[in-house]
Amino acid sequence: MKYTKCNFMMSVFGIIIYITDLIMDICVSIRFFHERQYVSGVLILSFMLFGTVVVQCFSYTWFKDDLKTAGQESQHSFLLLHCLQGGVFARETKRIERSLEAFQKQNSKYLRYWFALKKGYQVAFKYGSNNTNNAMEEQSDLHEVIDRVTDLSMLRLFETYLEGCPQLILQLYIFLEHGEVNFIQSSAIVTSCCAISVATVDFQIALRKSLPDKNLLNGVCPRITYLLYKFLTLASWLLSVVLLLFVDINITLFLLLFLWLIGLIWAIKNQTQFCNSRGMEFLYRMVVGFIFVFTFFNIKGQHTRCPMSCYYSVRALATLGILFVFWTYPLSIFSSDYFIPISVFIILTLLFGITFLITYYGNCHPNINKDTKGDEIDGISVQRHCRMRYFLME
């Protein structure tokens, strides 16, 4: 297990994309307010606030768990910082050794990012070029960096899906409704797509690296295949939802709510054990259900062939059903210039996405050459403390 220079650069790139997406969302909301599109501006800000609040809850809960593991007491100042949305941009500089040290090194979300870069740079570059370092210290720092980077990747994954997917649907709807798009709005759409894609792949890489019993997602080809599978299937579904919005907003909201409830029931049925408290576990299951509306992932480490086949079969049927309903409606509800190209794009992205899915699991998956019974994360004992042993996204 290593944390290489390439891993460090991926972390830097992911943070840049995340911050750029945040800035573009703020610019889009300001432009909406300036153009007196108050509903759109409020919705953009609401999606941002919703995703951030949920992420802060997980960040603070993990912070308290880390303090408890290290035998330290929680401090009210950290709760205040998380309430001020300052809890995700950094992870602690060292495992909590004493309260003062923890206060200096874990005091904000932005420091969480700072730690990931600072400590990651030290492990990737300093240890890589200096062989005189203490082996035990190097290994400890390596585990620390990987755990913190994985925490950060998961928080970023949650926020990009909770915030990015609804914003993409809204911005695509506005774009297709007016038939024109400005530079800021188009940039926001592109950065949101990049943020979701990068966060998904980055977390998969970091997650497998944090679990010593899992094979790593190495190589350019598997990563690109995984990225294309996720991005294309997601793009097809988001555009399908946008088309359904033009038919009837209430039907669209009912469909999304129904799919969220199905995802929540699936998470409850699998009896996930990601959080220590019941309240946070239920919040986690709600987030899982929300992400299930847009993409599939493995939440318990069991065999996924059957559930995933059912998931994408239903996705394909739902997409075709939406296109059928849309084609039966008068073209006056939608600009005919975009009608046929978008319909073709939806079908092609879905087909290519499923193709890359089959290719990934058939030829590029890390376990393809390993004799395994599945991703049995909950049943395998991991030697060091790692909360991610209860979560796996394939």
XYZ file of C-alpha atoms in Angstrom:
394
model
C 0.000 0.000 0.000
C 1.498 3.301 -1.124
C 0.518 6.940 -1.437
C 2.267 8.022 -4.603
C 2.891 11.351 -6.298
C 0.123 10.487 -8.718
C -2.290 9.979 -5.803
C -1.271 13.354 -4.410
C -1.858 15.084 -7.753
C -5.265 13.396 -8.013
C -6.137 14.808 -4.577
C -5.052 18.275 -5.695
C -7.057 17.984 -8.901
C -10.129 16.804 -7.018
C -9.939 19.735 -4.609
C -9.511 22.202 -7.489
C -12.572 20.782 -9.256
C -14.558 20.879 -6.009
C -13.692 24.517 -5.273
C -14.291 25.534 -8.904
C -17.712 23.889 -8.820
C -18.546 25.740 -5.599
C -17.500 29.091 -7.084
C -19.450 28.498 -10.283
C -22.586 27.586 -8.327
C -22.341 30.847 -6.397
C -21.841 32.796 -9.642
C -24.871 31.103 -11.223
C -27.082 31.885 -8.231
C -25.939 35.529 -8.258
C -26.718 35.769 -11.965
C -30.183 34.302 -11.411
C -30.911 36.885 -8.730
C -29.540 39.643 -10.971
C -31.883 38.519 -13.766
C -34.764 38.380 -11.240
C -35.106 34.612 -11.554
C -35.516 34.362 -7.810
C -36.928 30.842 -7.721
C -33.950 29.425 -9.627
C -31.489 31.376 -7.471
C -33.101 30.182 -4.247
C -33.150 26.568 -5.466
C -29.431 26.673 -6.346
C -28.573 28.053 -2.907
C -30.919 25.550 -1.230
C -29.220 22.605 -2.928
C -25.824 23.964 -1.848
C -26.971 24.453 1.742
C -28.641 21.034 1.912
C -25.539 19.181 0.727
C -23.232 21.187 2.983
C -25.346 20.693 6.118
C -25.542 16.921 5.613
C -21.781 16.713 5.032
C -21.088 18.798 8.144
C -23.167 16.353 10.198
C -21.049 13.416 9.032
C -17.817 15.371 9.456
C -18.598 16.336 13.050
C -19.779 12.823 13.913
C -16.550 11.318 12.552
C -14.578 13.935 14.435
C -16.239 12.936 17.717
C -15.652 9.256 16.947
C -11.956 9.936 16.312
C -11.688 11.838 19.594
C -13.396 8.980 21.419
C -11.079 6.430 19.823
C -8.073 8.488 20.875
C -9.422 8.858 24.436
C -10.068 12.589 24.123
C -13.110 14.650 25.024
C -15.155 16.448 22.418
C -14.924 20.243 22.407
C -17.849 22.598 21.864
C -15.700 24.873 19.691
C -15.606 22.154 17.027
C -19.402 21.937 17.002
C -19.568 25.698 16.495
C -17.096 25.506 13.618
C -19.134 22.806 11.906
C -22.309 24.852 12.398
C -20.488 27.657 10.587
C -19.780 25.211 7.726
C -16.102 24.948 8.665
C -15.726 21.239 9.181
C -14.804 19.487 5.943
C -11.908 21.293 4.300
C -9.356 19.519 6.457
C -8.615 16.402 8.363
C -6.516 16.303 11.513
C -2.783 16.814 11.148
C -2.056 13.875 13.417
C -4.057 11.288 15.274
C -5.472 13.216 18.205
C -2.834 13.109 20.910
C -3.984 15.910 23.196
C -6.796 18.447 23.192
C -4.703 21.513 22.398
C -3.023 19.787 19.491
C -6.391 18.630 18.214
C -7.792 22.161 18.467
C -4.956 23.571 16.421
C -5.065 20.905 13.755
C -8.709 19.970 13.401
C -10.509 23.248 13.711
C -12.214 23.587 10.369
C -13.422 22.000 7.194
C -10.858 23.980 5.292
C -8.046 22.628 7.471
C -9.249 19.131 6.565
C -8.231 19.841 2.990
C -5.037 21.504 4.163
C -4.032 18.396 6.066
C -4.736 16.126 3.116
C -2.420 18.218 0.949
C 0.279 18.875 3.544
C 0.589 15.374 4.915
C -0.028 13.798 1.528
C 2.806 15.828 0.024
C 5.121 14.716 2.823
C 4.296 11.041 2.339
C 4.366 11.142 -1.471
C 7.510 13.248 -1.951
C 9.572 13.327 1.248
C 9.397 9.647 2.125
C 9.731 8.716 -1.517
C 13.073 10.508 -1.804
C 14.542 9.907 1.640
C 15.130 6.330 2.704
C 16.544 7.261 6.106
C 13.159 7.897 7.674
C 11.939 5.734 10.477
C 9.957 2.875 8.932
C 7.357 2.800 11.697
C 6.764 6.545 11.488
C 6.470 6.375 7.715
C 3.945 3.547 7.888
C 1.930 5.372 10.542
C 1.857 8.551 8.488
C 0.895 6.560 5.403
C -2.112 4.968 7.130
C -3.070 8.351 8.548
C -2.967 10.065 5.181
C -4.938 7.322 3.454
C -7.627 7.309 6.157
C -7.989 11.108 6.058
C -8.006 11.251 2.268
C -10.673 8.533 2.184
C -12.815 10.430 4.704
C -12.428 13.555 2.621
C -13.258 11.712 -0.600
C -16.433 10.285 0.866
C -17.586 13.654 2.198
C -16.931 15.186 -1.200
C -18.823 12.309 -2.854
C -21.865 12.918 -0.642
C -21.826 16.643 -1.293
C -21.416 16.372 -5.055
C -24.383 14.012 -5.381
C -26.633 15.808 -2.893
C -25.850 19.190 -4.417
C -24.581 18.567 -7.949
C -27.262 16.262 -9.370
C -30.273 18.449 -8.446
C -28.409 21.535 -9.679
C -27.579 19.847 -12.975
C -31.220 18.925 -13.507
C -32.307 22.490 -12.771
C -29.676 24.117 -14.980
C -30.329 21.735 -17.892
C -34.046 22.405 -17.581
C -33.481 26.183 -17.691
C -31.118 25.808 -20.637
C -33.546 23.726 -22.696
C -36.515 25.888 -21.730
C -34.906 29.114 -22.941
C -32.908 27.571 -25.786
C -29.801 29.565 -24.892
C -27.080 29.440 -22.292
C -24.537 31.994 -21.084
C -20.898 31.386 -20.299
C -21.361 31.196 -16.526
C -24.221 28.715 -16.763
C -22.450 26.502 -19.293
C -19.289 26.566 -17.157
C -21.324 25.583 -14.114
C -22.839 22.626 -15.994
C -19.411 21.419 -17.132
C -17.799 21.810 -13.696
C -20.715 20.013 -12.014
C -20.312 17.077 -14.396
C -16.570 17.010 -13.754
C -17.040 17.302 -9.992
C -19.448 14.358 -9.847
C -17.294 12.187 -12.121
C -13.997 12.981 -10.395
C -15.486 12.576 -6.914
C -16.905 9.156 -7.831
C -13.651 7.771 -9.249
C -11.471 9.447 -6.608
C -13.499 7.881 -3.817
C -13.391 4.425 -5.376
C -9.586 4.675 -5.581
C -9.205 6.036 -2.039
C -11.680 3.547 -0.576
C -9.895 0.480 -1.917
C -6.582 1.898 -0.787
C -7.922 2.330 2.761
C -9.100 -1.294 2.992
C -6.082 -3.624 3.288
C -8.091 -6.696 2.243
C -9.209 -5.124 -1.063
C -7.408 -5.090 -4.383
C -6.456 -1.625 -5.612
C -8.044 0.064 -8.610
C -4.806 0.452 -10.541
C -4.142 1.349 -14.142
C -5.507 4.001 -16.469
C -7.842 1.706 -18.392
C -9.898 0.437 -15.388
C -10.248 3.970 -14.025
C -11.339 5.453 -17.340
C -13.750 2.573 -17.943
C -15.261 3.039 -14.481
C -15.468 6.802 -15.040
C -17.233 6.416 -18.400
C -19.653 3.823 -17.037
C -20.700 6.130 -14.183
C -20.724 9.344 -16.204
C -22.660 8.035 -19.220
C -25.353 6.234 -17.237
C -25.754 9.301 -15.014
C -25.907 11.726 -17.965
C -28.570 9.631 -19.680
C -30.729 9.535 -16.570
C -30.374 13.251 -15.726
C -31.463 14.255 -19.221
C -34.391 11.827 -19.040
C -35.521 13.454 -15.794
C -35.202 16.890 -17.415
C -37.426 15.781 -20.306
C -40.008 14.482 -17.860
C -40.001 17.873 -16.148
C -41.266 19.405 -19.392
C -44.161 16.947 -19.403
C -45.238 17.394 -15.777
C -43.285 18.642 -12.781
C -45.512 16.877 -10.253
C -45.078 13.502 -11.969
C -41.309 14.022 -12.006
C -41.159 14.874 -8.299
C -43.362 11.864 -7.494
C -41.079 9.564 -9.517
C -37.925 10.870 -7.814
C -39.542 10.581 -4.386
C -40.664 7.025 -5.155
C -37.166 6.039 -6.289
C -35.674 7.616 -3.158
C -38.052 5.606 -0.949
C -37.088 2.408 -2.775
C -33.396 3.223 -2.206
C -34.049 3.967 1.471
C -35.925 0.679 1.913
C -33.069 -1.169 0.209
C -30.538 0.398 2.606
C -32.723 -0.510 5.605
C -33.197 -4.049 4.310
C -29.420 -4.471 4.017
C -29.035 -3.331 7.642
C -26.134 -0.985 6.994
C -23.861 -0.325 9.985
C -21.861 2.677 8.866
C -22.525 5.002 11.827
C -22.432 4.436 15.574
C -25.658 6.276 16.444
C -29.117 5.376 15.190
C -29.853 8.928 14.112
C -26.737 9.236 11.967
C -27.256 5.740 10.575
C -30.743 6.697 9.427
C -29.346 9.896 7.886
C -26.727 7.784 6.129
C -29.443 5.492 4.764
C -31.388 8.537 3.554
C -28.282 9.777 1.725
C -27.750 6.312 0.259
C -31.344 6.302 -0.966
C -30.814 9.712 -2.557
C -27.682 8.577 -4.389
C -29.512 5.434 -5.544
C -31.863 7.722 -7.461
C -28.940 8.609 -9.737
C -26.484 5.698 -9.643
C -25.894 2.270 -8.134
C -23.271 1.300 -5.605
C -22.586 -1.529 -3.213
C -23.492 -0.593 0.360
C -22.740 -3.844 2.177
C -20.055 -5.618 0.182
C -22.235 -8.504 -0.985
C -22.644 -9.892 -4.483
C -24.043 -7.154 -6.700
C -24.676 -8.903 -10.018
C -28.376 -9.492 -9.401
C -29.189 -6.158 -7.658
C -27.185 -4.193 -10.227
C -28.819 -6.020 -13.135
C -32.263 -5.249 -11.721
C -31.279 -1.635 -11.052
C -30.094 -0.870 -14.571
C -32.896 -2.904 -16.155
C -35.398 -0.701 -14.331
C -33.318 2.343 -15.291
C -33.448 1.373 -18.975
C -37.215 0.748 -18.845
C -37.802 4.047 -17.036
C -35.693 5.924 -19.582
C -37.538 4.361 -22.529
C -40.855 5.049 -20.809
C -39.984 8.715 -20.347
C -38.955 9.026 -23.989
C -42.192 7.335 -25.089
C -44.304 9.691 -22.990
C -42.324 12.654 -24.228
C -42.731 11.661 -27.865
C -46.507 11.379 -27.465
C -46.762 14.960 -26.205
C -47.020 17.911 -28.602
C -43.650 19.326 -29.632
C -44.843 22.776 -28.580
C -43.814 22.065 -25.018
C -40.222 21.793 -26.096
C -37.935 23.336 -28.707
C -37.935 21.000 -31.725
C -34.320 21.968 -32.438
C -33.214 19.947 -29.394
C -35.879 17.260 -29.428
C -34.398 14.573 -31.687
C -30.691 15.179 -30.804
C -31.379 14.888 -27.077
C -33.472 11.752 -27.504
C -30.688 10.140 -29.532
C -28.096 11.326 -27.025
C -30.036 9.784 -24.127
C -30.287 6.406 -25.845
C -26.642 6.363 -26.957
C -25.256 7.404 -23.560
C -27.340 4.727 -21.862
C -26.175 2.035 -24.284
C -22.524 3.085 -24.054
C -22.802 3.392 -20.284
C -24.133 -0.164 -19.962
C -21.397 -1.328 -22.349
C -18.685 0.233 -20.192
C -20.360 -1.239 -17.083
C -20.148 -4.738 -18.556
C -16.582 -4.101 -19.700
C -15.526 -2.882 -16.273
C -16.978 -5.782 -14.322
C -16.024 -8.305 -16.975
C -12.448 -7.251 -17.678
C -11.264 -4.342 -15.508
C -12.576 -4.956 -11.997
C -9.808 -5.351 -9.352
C -11.209 -8.746 -8.312
C -11.420 -10.121 -11.834
C -8.387 -12.366 -11.341
C -9.020 -13.068 -7.701
C -10.845 -16.072 -6.319
C -13.366 -14.290 -4.131
C -16.924 -14.814 -2.981
C -17.746 -11.147 -3.195
C -16.974 -7.928 -1.439
C -17.678 -9.174 2.051
C -16.513 -6.059 3.864
C -18.654 -6.520 6.966
C -17.440 -10.070 7.491
C -13.713 -9.435 7.200
C -11.678 -8.221 10.125
C -9.523 -5.239 9.262
C -6.487 -4.967 11.501
C -6.433 -1.196 11.918
C -9.316 1.140 12.754
C -11.065 2.240 9.582
C -14.703 3.272 9.381
C -14.717 2.557 5.641
C -14.690 -1.188 6.276
C -18.479 -0.829 6.581
C -18.878 0.871 3.219
C -17.993 -0.127 -0.299
C -18.981 1.396 -3.590
C -18.263 -0.723 -6.633
